[in-house]
PDB file of C-alpha atoms in Angstrom:
ATOM      1  CA  MET A   1     -38.646  -2.956  32.789  1.00  0.00           C
ATOM      2  CA  PRO A   2     -38.966   0.419  30.989  1.00  0.00           C
ATOM      3  CA  GLU A   3     -42.292   2.147  31.471  1.00  0.00           C
ATOM      4  CA  LYS A   4     -43.374   2.596  27.850  1.00  0.00           C
ATOM      5  CA  GLU A   5     -41.992   2.159  24.365  1.00  0.00           C
ATOM      6  CA  ASP A   6     -44.139   4.980  23.037  1.00  0.00           C
ATOM      7  CA  GLN A   7     -46.922   2.471  23.779  1.00  0.00           C
ATOM      8  CA  GLN A   8     -45.835  -1.102  24.442  1.00  0.00           C
ATOM      9  CA  PRO A   9     -42.677  -3.160  23.755  1.00  0.00           C
ATOM     10  CA  SER A  10     -42.967  -5.873  21.113  1.00  0.00           C
ATOM     11  CA  LEU A  11     -43.619  -9.468  22.068  1.00  0.00           C
ATOM     12  CA  ARG A  12     -40.688 -11.699  23.043  1.00  0.00           C
ATOM     13  CA  PRO A  13     -38.158  -8.813  23.135  1.00  0.00           C
ATOM     14  CA  LYS A  14     -35.395 -10.779  24.848  1.00  0.00           C
ATOM     15  CA  MET A  15     -35.823 -13.636  22.382  1.00  0.00           C
ATOM     16  CA  LEU A  16     -35.436 -11.196  19.482  1.00  0.00           C
ATOM     17  CA  PHE A  17     -32.028  -9.734  20.364  1.00  0.00           C
ATOM     18  CA  ALA A  18     -30.673 -12.524  22.589  1.00  0.00           C
ATOM     19  CA  GLU A  19     -26.903 -12.270  23.117  1.00  0.00           C
ATOM     20  CA  LEU A  20     -26.401  -9.547  20.509  1.00  0.00           C
ATOM     21  CA  PRO A  21     -23.498  -7.288  21.635  1.00  0.00           C
ATOM     22  CA  LEU A  22     -23.858  -3.503  21.417  1.00  0.00           C
ATOM     23  CA  LEU A  23     -21.327  -0.793  22.268  1.00  0.00           C
ATOM     24  CA  LEU A  24     -23.008   2.433  23.409  1.00  0.00           C
ATOM     25  CA  ILE A  25     -20.863   5.587  23.181  1.00  0.00           C
ATOM     26  CA  GLU A  26     -22.582   8.592  24.776  1.00  0.00           C
ATOM     27  CA  ASP A  27     -21.188  11.239  27.136  1.00  0.00           C
ATOM     28  CA  ASN A  28     -24.545  12.085  28.730  1.00  0.00           C
ATOM     29  CA  ALA A  29     -25.121   9.699  31.628  1.00  0.00           C
ATOM     30  CA  SER A  30     -28.904  10.155  31.624  1.00  0.00           C
ATOM     31  CA  ILE A  31     -29.201   9.326  27.926  1.00  0.00           C
ATOM     32  CA  ARG A  32     -26.867   6.353  28.361  1.00  0.00           C
ATOM     33  CA  GLY A  33     -29.007   5.029  31.182  1.00  0.00           C
ATOM     34  CA  PHE A  34     -32.212   5.432  29.174  1.00  0.00           C
ATOM     35  CA  ILE A  35     -30.822   3.616  26.127  1.00  0.00           C
ATOM     36  CA  ARG A  36     -29.130   0.943  28.237  1.00  0.00           C
ATOM     37  CA  GLU A  37     -32.390   0.156  30.046  1.00  0.00           C
ATOM     38  CA  TRP A  38     -34.318  -0.383  26.823  1.00  0.00           C
ATOM     39  CA  ALA A  39     -31.512  -2.224  25.045  1.00  0.00           C
ATOM     40  CA  MET A  40     -31.106  -4.660  27.932  1.00  0.00           C
ATOM     41  CA  PHE A  41     -34.874  -5.124  28.103  1.00  0.00           C
ATOM     42  CA  TRP A  42     -34.752  -6.253  24.455  1.00  0.00           C
ATOM     43  CA  GLY A  43     -32.012  -8.740  25.315  1.00  0.00           C
ATOM     44  CA  LEU A  44     -28.975  -6.867  23.985  1.00  0.00           C
ATOM     45  CA  LYS A  45     -25.633  -7.203  25.782  1.00  0.00           C
ATOM     46  CA  VAL A  46     -24.614  -3.587  26.348  1.00  0.00           C
ATOM     47  CA  LYS A  47     -21.121  -2.212  26.944  1.00  0.00           C
ATOM     48  CA  GLU A  48     -20.895   1.525  27.661  1.00  0.00           C
ATOM     49  CA  ALA A  49     -18.315   4.228  27.005  1.00  0.00           C
ATOM     50  CA  GLU A  50     -18.623   7.936  27.780  1.00  0.00           C
ATOM     51  CA  SER A  51     -15.687   9.070  25.639  1.00  0.00           C
ATOM     52  CA  ALA A  52     -13.807   8.176  22.477  1.00  0.00           C
ATOM     53  CA  ASP A  53     -10.746   7.124  24.478  1.00  0.00           C
ATOM     54  CA  GLU A  54     -12.779   4.716  26.592  1.00  0.00           C
ATOM     55  CA  ALA A  55     -14.545   3.376  23.499  1.00  0.00           C
ATOM     56  CA  MET A  56     -11.280   2.658  21.689  1.00  0.00           C
ATOM     57  CA  VAL A  57      -9.921   0.776  24.706  1.00  0.00           C
ATOM     58  CA  ILE A  58     -13.066  -1.360  24.706  1.00  0.00           C
ATOM     59  CA  LEU A  59     -12.805  -1.953  20.952  1.00  0.00           C
ATOM     60  CA  ASP A  60      -9.123  -2.915  21.256  1.00  0.00           C
ATOM     61  CA  ASP A  61      -9.969  -5.437  23.951  1.00  0.00           C
ATOM     62  CA  ALA A  62     -12.826  -6.851  21.871  1.00  0.00           C
ATOM     63  CA  GLN A  63     -10.486  -7.341  18.900  1.00  0.00           C
ATOM     64  CA  GLU A  64      -7.923  -9.163  21.027  1.00  0.00           C
ATOM     65  CA  ARG A  65     -10.618 -11.509  22.326  1.00  0.00           C
ATOM     66  CA  ARG A  66     -12.201 -11.821  18.862  1.00  0.00           C
ATOM     67  CA  LYS A  67     -15.495 -10.728  20.414  1.00  0.00           C
ATOM     68  CA  HIS A  68     -16.691  -8.060  18.027  1.00  0.00           C
ATOM     69  CA  PHE A  69     -19.634  -5.785  18.695  1.00  0.00           C
ATOM     70  CA  GLN A  70     -22.425  -6.355  16.214  1.00  0.00           C
ATOM     71  CA  ILE A  71     -23.629  -2.769  16.698  1.00  0.00           C
ATOM     72  CA  ILE A  72     -21.827   0.438  17.663  1.00  0.00           C
ATOM     73  CA  LEU A  73     -24.345   3.095  18.723  1.00  0.00           C
ATOM     74  CA  MET A  74     -22.689   6.475  19.193  1.00  0.00           C
ATOM     75  CA  ASP A  75     -23.462  10.148  19.654  1.00  0.00           C
ATOM     76  CA  ALA A  76     -22.401  12.255  16.672  1.00  0.00           C
ATOM     77  CA  ASN A  77     -21.605  15.200  18.935  1.00  0.00           C
ATOM     78  CA  LEU A  78     -19.098  13.888  21.437  1.00  0.00           C
ATOM     79  CA  PRO A  79     -16.966  16.649  23.016  1.00  0.00           C
ATOM     80  CA  GLY A  80     -14.014  17.779  20.914  1.00  0.00           C
ATOM     81  CA  HIS A  81     -15.349  16.156  17.737  1.00  0.00           C
ATOM     82  CA  ASP A  82     -14.299  12.825  19.201  1.00  0.00           C
ATOM     83  CA  SER A  83     -17.001  11.053  17.198  1.00  0.00           C
ATOM     84  CA  PHE A  84     -14.813  11.538  14.126  1.00  0.00           C
ATOM     85  CA  LEU A  85     -11.856   9.993  15.958  1.00  0.00           C
ATOM     86  CA  ILE A  86     -13.914   6.852  16.466  1.00  0.00           C
ATOM     87  CA  LEU A  87     -14.979   6.839  12.807  1.00  0.00           C
ATOM     88  CA  ASP A  88     -11.330   7.101  11.729  1.00  0.00           C
ATOM     89  CA  TYR A  89     -10.422   4.336  14.164  1.00  0.00           C
ATOM     90  CA  VAL A  90     -13.076   2.046  12.725  1.00  0.00           C
ATOM     91  CA  LYS A  91     -11.979   2.882   9.182  1.00  0.00           C
ATOM     92  CA  ASP A  92      -8.339   2.042  10.010  1.00  0.00           C
ATOM     93  CA  ASN A  93      -9.217  -1.321  11.588  1.00  0.00           C
ATOM     94  CA  PRO A  94     -10.695  -3.690   8.972  1.00  0.00           C
ATOM     95  CA  ASP A  95     -11.749  -6.200  11.640  1.00  0.00           C
ATOM     96  CA  LEU A  96     -14.226  -3.644  12.948  1.00  0.00           C
ATOM     97  CA  GLY A  97     -15.981  -3.782   9.595  1.00  0.00           C
ATOM     98  CA  LYS A  98     -18.024  -6.587  11.109  1.00  0.00           C
ATOM     99  CA  SER A  99     -19.800  -3.980  13.230  1.00  0.00           C
ATOM    100  CA  VAL A 100     -22.624  -1.776  12.001  1.00  0.00           C
ATOM    101  CA  ILE A 101     -22.541   1.828  13.181  1.00  0.00           C
ATOM    102  CA  MET A 102     -25.610   3.781  14.237  1.00  0.00           C
ATOM    103  CA  MET A 103     -25.280   7.545  14.773  1.00  0.00           C
ATOM    104  CA  MET A 104     -27.402   9.658  17.116  1.00  0.00           C
ATOM    105  CA  ASN A 105     -27.644  13.364  16.328  1.00  0.00           C
ATOM    106  CA  SER A 106     -29.637  16.134  18.004  1.00  0.00           C
ATOM    107  CA  SER A 107     -32.233  17.518  15.619  1.00  0.00           C
ATOM    108  CA  GLY A 108     -30.861  21.049  16.019  1.00  0.00           C
ATOM    109  CA  ASN A 109     -27.321  20.117  14.957  1.00  0.00           C
ATOM    110  CA  ARG A 110     -26.428  19.881  11.278  1.00  0.00           C
ATOM    111  CA  ILE A 111     -23.398  17.700  10.531  1.00  0.00           C
ATOM    112  CA  ASP A 112     -21.887  16.784   7.179  1.00  0.00           C
ATOM    113  CA  ALA A 113     -22.758  13.108   6.701  1.00  0.00           C
ATOM    114  CA  THR A 114     -20.151  12.510   3.981  1.00  0.00           C
ATOM    115  CA  PRO A 115     -17.407  11.252   6.367  1.00  0.00           C
ATOM    116  CA  TRP A 116     -19.944   8.916   7.964  1.00  0.00           C
ATOM    117  CA  LEU A 117     -20.816   7.260   4.676  1.00  0.00           C
ATOM    118  CA  LYS A 118     -17.154   6.507   3.969  1.00  0.00           C
ATOM    119  CA  VAL A 119     -16.884   4.370   7.092  1.00  0.00           C
ATOM    120  CA  GLY A 120     -20.179   2.614   6.617  1.00  0.00           C
ATOM    121  CA  ILE A 121     -22.623   4.420   8.894  1.00  0.00           C
ATOM    122  CA  SER A 122     -25.743   2.311   8.656  1.00  0.00           C
ATOM    123  CA  THR A 123     -28.397   4.644  10.028  1.00  0.00           C
ATOM    124  CA  HIS A 124     -28.960   7.950  11.824  1.00  0.00           C
ATOM    125  CA  LEU A 125     -31.248   8.463  14.815  1.00  0.00           C
ATOM    126  CA  GLY A 126     -32.583  11.784  16.035  1.00  0.00           C
ATOM    127  CA  LYS A 127     -32.176  12.845  19.656  1.00  0.00           C
ATOM    128  CA  PRO A 128     -33.942  12.584  21.974  1.00  0.00           C
ATOM    129  CA  VAL A 129     -34.110   8.937  20.955  1.00  0.00           C
ATOM    130  CA  LYS A 130     -37.523   7.288  21.042  1.00  0.00           C
ATOM    131  CA  PRO A 131     -37.506   3.591  22.014  1.00  0.00           C
ATOM    132  CA  SER A 132     -39.640   2.663  19.004  1.00  0.00           C
ATOM    133  CA  GLU A 133     -37.236   4.443  16.623  1.00  0.00           C
ATOM    134  CA  LEU A 134     -34.224   2.853  18.302  1.00  0.00           C
ATOM    135  CA  LYS A 135     -35.676  -0.624  17.959  1.00  0.00           C
ATOM    136  CA  LYS A 136     -36.713   0.067  14.373  1.00  0.00           C
ATOM    137  CA  GLY A 137     -33.182   1.248  13.593  1.00  0.00           C
ATOM    138  CA  ILE A 138     -31.647  -1.889  15.103  1.00  0.00           C
ATOM    139  CA  LEU A 139     -34.041  -4.099  13.146  1.00  0.00           C
ATOM    140  CA  ASN A 140     -33.135  -2.255   9.943  1.00  0.00           C
ATOM    141  CA  VAL A 141     -29.357  -2.500  10.312  1.00  0.00           C
ATOM    142  CA  LEU A 142     -29.641  -6.215  11.116  1.00  0.00           C
ATOM    143  CA  GLY A 143     -31.838  -6.848   8.086  1.00  0.00           C
ATOM    144  CA  MET A 144     -34.706  -7.915  10.331  1.00  0.00           C
ATOM    145  CA  ALA A 145     -37.255  -5.381   9.089  1.00  0.00           C
ATOM    146  CA  PRO A 146     -38.809  -6.899   5.939  1.00  0.00           C
ATOM    147  CA  LYS A 147     -39.509  -4.543   3.073  1.00  0.00           C
ATOM    148  CA  PRO A 148     -43.006  -4.670   1.586  1.00  0.00           C
ATOM    149  CA  LEU A 149     -42.899  -7.519  -0.887  1.00  0.00           C
ATOM    150  CA  GLU A 150     -45.095  -5.650  -3.349  1.00  0.00           C
ATOM    151  CA  GLN A 151     -42.027  -3.516  -4.081  1.00  0.00           C
ATOM    152  CA  ALA A 152     -39.873  -6.567  -4.691  1.00  0.00           C
ATOM    153  CA  GLU A 153     -42.308  -8.753  -6.590  1.00  0.00           C
ATOM    154  CA  ALA A 154     -44.597  -8.256  -9.557  1.00  0.00           C
ATOM    155  CA  GLY A 155     -48.311  -8.357  -9.020  1.00  0.00           C
ATOM    156  CA  GLY A 156     -48.626  -6.087  -5.980  1.00  0.00           C
ATOM    157  CA  ARG A 157     -48.995  -8.775  -3.327  1.00  0.00           C
ATOM    158  CA  ASN A 158     -49.779  -7.927   0.275  1.00  0.00           C
ATOM    159  CA  SER A 159     -46.873  -6.749   2.403  1.00  0.00           C
ATOM    160  CA  GLY A 160     -45.148  -9.578   4.261  1.00  0.00           C
ATOM    161  CA  ALA A 161     -46.918 -12.343   2.330  1.00  0.00           C
ATOM    162  CA  MET A 162     -45.003 -15.193   0.791  1.00  0.00           C
ATOM    163  CA  PRO A 163     -45.068 -15.231  -3.052  1.00  0.00           C
ATOM    164  CA  ASN A 164     -47.234 -18.367  -3.018  1.00  0.00           C
ATOM    165  CA  ARG A 165     -49.280 -17.185  -0.008  1.00  0.00           C
ATOM    166  CA  ARG A 166     -48.451 -20.305   2.010  1.00  0.00           C
ATOM    167  CA  ALA A 167     -47.148 -20.563   5.530  1.00  0.00           C
ATOM    168  CA  TYR A 168     -45.018 -23.595   6.404  1.00  0.00           C
ATOM    169  CA  ARG A 169     -43.717 -25.484   9.403  1.00  0.00           C
ATOM    170  CA  ILE A 170     -39.999 -24.770   9.122  1.00  0.00           C
ATOM    171  CA  LEU A 171     -36.974 -26.150  10.962  1.00  0.00           C
ATOM    172  CA  ILE A 172     -33.849 -23.978  10.896  1.00  0.00           C
ATOM    173  CA  ALA A 173     -30.496 -25.496  11.882  1.00  0.00           C
ATOM    174  CA  GLU A 174     -27.989 -22.707  12.601  1.00  0.00           C
ATOM    175  CA  ASP A 175     -25.297 -22.736  15.301  1.00  0.00           C
ATOM    176  CA  ASN A 176     -24.929 -18.942  15.515  1.00  0.00           C
ATOM    177  CA  LEU A 177     -27.696 -17.915  17.895  1.00  0.00           C
ATOM    178  CA  VAL A 178     -27.892 -14.324  16.651  1.00  0.00           C
ATOM    179  CA  ASN A 179     -28.161 -15.465  13.014  1.00  0.00           C
ATOM    180  CA  GLN A 180     -30.755 -18.034  14.032  1.00  0.00           C
ATOM    181  CA  ARG A 181     -32.848 -15.400  15.816  1.00  0.00           C
ATOM    182  CA  VAL A 182     -32.650 -13.094  12.797  1.00  0.00           C
ATOM    183  CA  ALA A 183     -33.813 -15.863  10.448  1.00  0.00           C
ATOM    184  CA  ILE A 184     -36.612 -16.939  12.796  1.00  0.00           C
ATOM    185  CA  TYR A 185     -37.792 -13.343  13.035  1.00  0.00           C
ATOM    186  CA  MET A 186     -37.864 -12.977   9.239  1.00  0.00           C
ATOM    187  CA  LEU A 187     -39.786 -16.216   8.804  1.00  0.00           C
ATOM    188  CA  GLU A 188     -42.279 -15.633  11.605  1.00  0.00           C
ATOM    189  CA  LYS A 189     -43.043 -12.160  10.239  1.00  0.00           C
ATOM    190  CA  GLN A 190     -44.209 -13.939   7.080  1.00  0.00           C
ATOM    191  CA  GLY A 191     -46.502 -16.286   8.948  1.00  0.00           C
ATOM    192  CA  HIS A 192     -44.357 -19.420   9.206  1.00  0.00           C
ATOM    193  CA  GLN A 193     -44.121 -21.631  12.284  1.00  0.00           C
ATOM    194  CA  VAL A 194     -40.404 -21.959  13.022  1.00  0.00           C
ATOM    195  CA  THR A 195     -38.335 -24.223  15.274  1.00  0.00           C
ATOM    196  CA  GLY A 196     -34.611 -23.672  15.836  1.00  0.00           C
ATOM    197  CA  ALA A 197     -31.773 -26.187  16.206  1.00  0.00           C
ATOM    198  CA  MET A 198     -28.110 -25.486  17.009  1.00  0.00           C
ATOM    199  CA  ASN A 199     -26.579 -28.356  15.014  1.00  0.00           C
ATOM    200  CA  GLY A 200     -27.386 -31.375  12.870  1.00  0.00           C
ATOM    201  CA  GLU A 201     -28.002 -33.657  15.831  1.00  0.00           C
ATOM    202  CA  GLU A 202     -30.583 -31.286  17.288  1.00  0.00           C
ATOM    203  CA  ALA A 203     -32.192 -30.972  13.863  1.00  0.00           C
ATOM    204  CA  LEU A 204     -32.581 -34.752  13.527  1.00  0.00           C
ATOM    205  CA  SER A 205     -33.979 -34.962  17.049  1.00  0.00           C
ATOM    206  CA  ALA A 206     -36.512 -32.226  16.287  1.00  0.00           C
ATOM    207  CA  MET A 207     -37.594 -34.031  13.115  1.00  0.00           C
ATOM    208  CA  GLU A 208     -38.325 -37.166  15.114  1.00  0.00           C
ATOM    209  CA  LYS A 209     -40.689 -35.214  17.365  1.00  0.00           C
ATOM    210  CA  GLU A 210     -42.403 -32.954  14.852  1.00  0.00           C
ATOM    211  CA  ASN A 211     -43.405 -33.009  11.197  1.00  0.00           C
ATOM    212  CA  PHE A 212     -41.802 -30.161   9.272  1.00  0.00           C
ATOM    213  CA  GLU A 213     -42.479 -29.101   5.701  1.00  0.00           C
ATOM    214  CA  LEU A 214     -39.118 -27.428   5.070  1.00  0.00           C
ATOM    215  CA  VAL A 215     -35.607 -27.372   6.562  1.00  0.00           C
ATOM    216  CA  LEU A 216     -33.104 -24.502   6.386  1.00  0.00           C
ATOM    217  CA  MET A 217     -29.732 -26.139   7.039  1.00  0.00           C
ATOM    218  CA  ASP A 218     -26.462 -24.355   7.783  1.00  0.00           C
ATOM    219  CA  VAL A 219     -23.681 -26.403   6.210  1.00  0.00           C
ATOM    220  CA  GLN A 220     -21.053 -25.648   8.890  1.00  0.00           C
ATOM    221  CA  MET A 221     -22.105 -26.589  12.435  1.00  0.00           C
ATOM    222  CA  PRO A 222     -20.431 -28.337  15.396  1.00  0.00           C
ATOM    223  CA  LYS A 223     -21.153 -31.970  16.356  1.00  0.00           C
ATOM    224  CA  MET A 224     -22.907 -32.676  13.050  1.00  0.00           C
ATOM    225  CA  ASP A 225     -22.743 -30.356  10.045  1.00  0.00           C
ATOM    226  CA  GLY A 226     -25.469 -29.739   7.504  1.00  0.00           C
ATOM    227  CA  PHE A 227     -24.120 -32.167   4.927  1.00  0.00           C
ATOM    228  CA  GLN A 228     -23.957 -35.038   7.423  1.00  0.00           C
ATOM    229  CA  ALA A 229     -27.465 -34.316   8.667  1.00  0.00           C
ATOM    230  CA  THR A 230     -28.799 -34.161   5.115  1.00  0.00           C
ATOM    231  CA  ARG A 231     -27.230 -37.516   4.213  1.00  0.00           C
ATOM    232  CA  LEU A 232     -28.908 -39.146   7.226  1.00  0.00           C
ATOM    233  CA  ILE A 233     -32.256 -37.550   6.400  1.00  0.00           C
ATOM    234  CA  ARG A 234     -32.085 -38.710   2.791  1.00  0.00           C
ATOM    235  CA  ALA A 235     -30.974 -42.215   3.826  1.00  0.00           C
ATOM    236  CA  LYS A 236     -34.028 -42.528   6.053  1.00  0.00           C
ATOM    237  CA  GLU A 237     -36.268 -41.230   3.275  1.00  0.00           C
ATOM    238  CA  ARG A 238     -35.087 -43.980   0.960  1.00  0.00           C
ATOM    239  CA  GLU A 239     -36.915 -46.390   3.257  1.00  0.00           C
ATOM    240  CA  THR A 240     -40.154 -44.391   3.168  1.00  0.00           C
ATOM    241  CA  SER A 241     -40.074 -42.824  -0.314  1.00  0.00           C
ATOM    242  CA  GLY A 242     -40.633 -39.495   1.394  1.00  0.00           C
ATOM    243  CA  HIS A 243     -38.903 -36.189   0.814  1.00  0.00           C
ATOM    244  CA  ILE A 244     -38.637 -33.004   2.849  1.00  0.00           C
ATOM    245  CA  PRO A 245     -37.137 -30.001   1.039  1.00  0.00           C
ATOM    246  CA  ILE A 246     -33.799 -28.831   2.474  1.00  0.00           C
ATOM    247  CA  ILE A 247     -32.318 -25.431   1.671  1.00  0.00           C
ATOM    248  CA  ALA A 248     -28.609 -25.084   2.423  1.00  0.00           C
ATOM    249  CA  MET A 249     -27.281 -21.928   4.082  1.00  0.00           C
ATOM    250  CA  THR A 250     -23.618 -20.986   3.834  1.00  0.00           C
ATOM    251  CA  ALA A 251     -21.540 -17.894   4.507  1.00  0.00           C
ATOM    252  CA  HIS A 252     -19.110 -18.824   1.728  1.00  0.00           C
ATOM    253  CA  ALA A 253     -20.821 -17.841  -1.514  1.00  0.00           C
ATOM    254  CA  MET A 254     -18.536 -19.426  -4.089  1.00  0.00           C
ATOM    255  CA  LYS A 255     -19.062 -20.685  -7.604  1.00  0.00           C
ATOM    256  CA  GLY A 256     -20.174 -24.283  -7.552  1.00  0.00           C
ATOM    257  CA  ASP A 257     -21.623 -24.144  -4.026  1.00  0.00           C
ATOM    258  CA  ARG A 258     -25.184 -24.642  -5.231  1.00  0.00           C
ATOM    259  CA  GLU A 259     -24.186 -27.643  -7.344  1.00  0.00           C
ATOM    260  CA  ARG A 260     -22.321 -29.203  -4.415  1.00  0.00           C
ATOM    261  CA  CYS A 261     -25.329 -28.735  -2.144  1.00  0.00           C
ATOM    262  CA  LEU A 262     -27.576 -30.413  -4.714  1.00  0.00           C
ATOM    263  CA  GLU A 263     -25.156 -33.301  -5.012  1.00  0.00           C
ATOM    264  CA  MET A 264     -25.307 -33.728  -1.244  1.00  0.00           C
ATOM    265  CA  GLY A 265     -29.079 -34.139  -1.441  1.00  0.00           C
ATOM    266  CA  MET A 266     -30.212 -30.599  -0.736  1.00  0.00           C
ATOM    267  CA  ASP A 267     -32.867 -28.918  -2.844  1.00  0.00           C
ATOM    268  CA  ASP A 268     -31.444 -25.422  -3.104  1.00  0.00           C
ATOM    269  CA  TYR A 269     -28.875 -23.045  -1.695  1.00  0.00           C
ATOM    270  CA  ILE A 270     -28.946 -19.573  -0.137  1.00  0.00           C
ATOM    271  CA  ALA A 271     -25.984 -17.389   0.832  1.00  0.00           C
ATOM    272  CA  LYS A 272     -25.651 -15.676   4.209  1.00  0.00           C
ATOM    273  CA  PRO A 273     -26.311 -13.097   5.471  1.00  0.00           C
ATOM    274  CA  LEU A 274     -29.941 -13.758   4.650  1.00  0.00           C
ATOM    275  CA  ASN A 275     -32.267 -11.092   3.339  1.00  0.00           C
ATOM    276  CA  VAL A 276     -36.053 -11.233   3.249  1.00  0.00           C
ATOM    277  CA  LYS A 277     -36.497 -11.083  -0.524  1.00  0.00           C
ATOM    278  CA  GLN A 278     -33.926 -13.782  -1.304  1.00  0.00           C
ATOM    279  CA  LEU A 279     -35.214 -16.000   1.489  1.00  0.00           C
ATOM    280  CA  SER A 280     -38.867 -15.764   0.472  1.00  0.00           C
ATOM    281  CA  GLU A 281     -38.093 -16.296  -3.219  1.00  0.00           C
ATOM    282  CA  THR A 282     -35.948 -19.360  -2.520  1.00  0.00           C
ATOM    283  CA  ILE A 283     -38.622 -20.903  -0.295  1.00  0.00           C
ATOM    284  CA  ALA A 284     -41.301 -20.211  -2.900  1.00  0.00           C
ATOM    285  CA  ARG A 285     -39.171 -21.741  -5.665  1.00  0.00           C
ATOM    286  CA  VAL A 286     -38.407 -24.901  -3.705  1.00  0.00           C
ATOM    287  CA  MET A 287     -41.944 -25.422  -2.442  1.00  0.00           C
ATOM    288  CA  SER A 288     -43.453 -24.829  -5.881  1.00  0.00           C
ATOM    289  CA  LEU A 289     -41.701 -27.997  -7.104  1.00  0.00           C
ATOM    290  CA  LEU A 290     -43.728 -30.162  -4.714  1.00  0.00           C
ATOM    291  CA  PRO A 291     -47.076 -31.652  -5.747  1.00  0.00           C
ATOM    292  CA  PRO A 292     -50.206 -29.927  -4.367  1.00  0.00           C
ATOM    293  CA  ALA A 293     -51.014 -30.813  -0.762  1.00  0.00           C
ATOM    294  CA  LYS A 294     -53.957 -33.096  -0.126  1.00  0.00           C
ATOM    295  CA  GLU A 295     -56.936 -31.690   1.757  1.00  0.00           C
ATOM    296  CA  ASP A 296     -56.323 -33.942   4.761  1.00  0.00           C
ATOM    297  CA  ALA A 297     -52.579 -33.440   4.808  1.00  0.00           C
ATOM    298  CA  GLY A 298     -51.383 -32.529   8.263  1.00  0.00           C
ATOM    299  CA  ARG A 299     -47.880 -33.829   7.815  1.00  0.00           C
ATOM    300  CA  ALA A 300     -44.939 -33.031   5.593  1.00  0.00           C
ATOM    301  CA  ARG A 301     -45.842 -34.132   2.084  1.00  0.00           C
ATOM    302  CA  PRO A 302     -43.882 -37.116   0.658  1.00  0.00           C
ATOM    303  CA  VAL A 303     -42.510 -36.875  -2.827  1.00  0.00           C
ATOM    304  CA  TYR A 304     -40.182 -39.085  -4.812  1.00  0.00           C
ATOM    305  CA  ASN A 305     -39.141 -38.620  -8.429  1.00  0.00           C
ATOM    306  CA  ARG A 306     -36.269 -39.303 -10.812  1.00  0.00           C
ATOM    307  CA  ASP A 307     -34.447 -36.110  -9.899  1.00  0.00           C
ATOM    308  CA  MET A 308     -34.460 -37.013  -6.207  1.00  0.00           C
ATOM    309  CA  GLU A 309     -33.429 -40.581  -7.008  1.00  0.00           C
ATOM    310  CA  ARG A 310     -30.413 -39.146  -8.812  1.00  0.00           C
ATOM    311  CA  LEU A 311     -29.578 -36.953  -5.796  1.00  0.00           C
ATOM    312  CA  HIS A 312     -29.839 -39.961  -3.484  1.00  0.00           C
ATOM    313  CA  MET A 313     -27.367 -41.887  -5.652  1.00  0.00           C
ATOM    314  CA  LEU A 314     -24.920 -38.978  -5.555  1.00  0.00           C
ATOM    315  CA  ALA A 315     -25.306 -38.720  -1.786  1.00  0.00           C
ATOM    316  CA  ARG A 316     -24.597 -42.452  -1.382  1.00  0.00           C
ATOM    317  CA  LYS A 317     -21.411 -42.133  -3.420  1.00  0.00           C
ATOM    318  CA  ASP A 318     -20.231 -39.311  -1.160  1.00  0.00           C
ATOM    319  CA  ARG A 319     -20.729 -41.285   2.072  1.00  0.00           C
TER     320      ARG A 319
END
C-alpha cells in the first residue's frame, strides 16, 4: 500500500475503480512505479509502456481483442516528441475514441495544447504528480466528480444535495461493472444508499430481500434484461397495488426511447453515459410524483393511480 496520498487514500479505493483499465505511458521508471503503485491500490488494471512504439503495440493488441483502455495516461514530453506520435495514432484510429487521454507535463515545460485538444485530451496533470491530483483527474474524466449543484440549479442549494433534499434506498441494475461503480459513486456522494445488481434476475432477487424506494434499470443485460425485469415487477405489483419507481438507462439515445420505456412500465428514462446533473434531476422529477411519505414509513411507498393502470395494461399487451 502506498505510504500517503498527501494525507490518506479515500475509503473503498478498490471498489471505486474496480477493473477499470489504464494504459500508462512514461519513460521514467521511477515515475511509472510511483503511479502504478497508487493506481493499482485504487483498483485500476494498469498496463505500462516506456515508449511510443511499445504503447502503440499495446494499443494494437487491445483493439484486436476489443479490450479498450478506458484511460490513457501519458507523459507529454516523451523523447523525440513521441507523445505527438501517440496523439496522431489515436486520432487516426476511431476505435480509440472510447479512451480518455490524460497528459502529464512538467511545470517548467510549456507546450502548445492546441494539438492535444484536437484529439480529445481530457485533462492535464502537473509533474511531479501528486496522488490526490491524479485521483481527482481520474474522477473528473470519468464524470465521477459531481459539480456543485448550486451552479446547476436555481435557489443556491448546498453542494451535493439532491434537489428535493431526500436520500433514497436505490437499486441499480447494470451489467457493466465499471458503469455500475460510477453510478454508485455518484449516488452515494449525494447521500443515497445504493445496492448493485448485474442483471434483471439479480435485481429481482435483491428486491425480495430488501425494500427499495427507486430502481435504476439498464435495458440491455444478460440473463434477464431491464424490460423483462420491469414486466415481472409490475405484474407482482398488480397483486399488491404497490408501485416502485423505475428509471430506465440505455446507451442508445434515440427518439421514442422514453415513450417505449413508459409503455413497458417504467417511470422515466435516462441516457448513458450518466452525468450528475441529469441523474439528480431525473430522480427528483420521478420521486416528486409520489405522494408524501408517512411518518412511520420504513418501506418503499405504494402508489396506484390511473396513469400506472394504463402502463400496466400496455405492459400486459407487450408480454
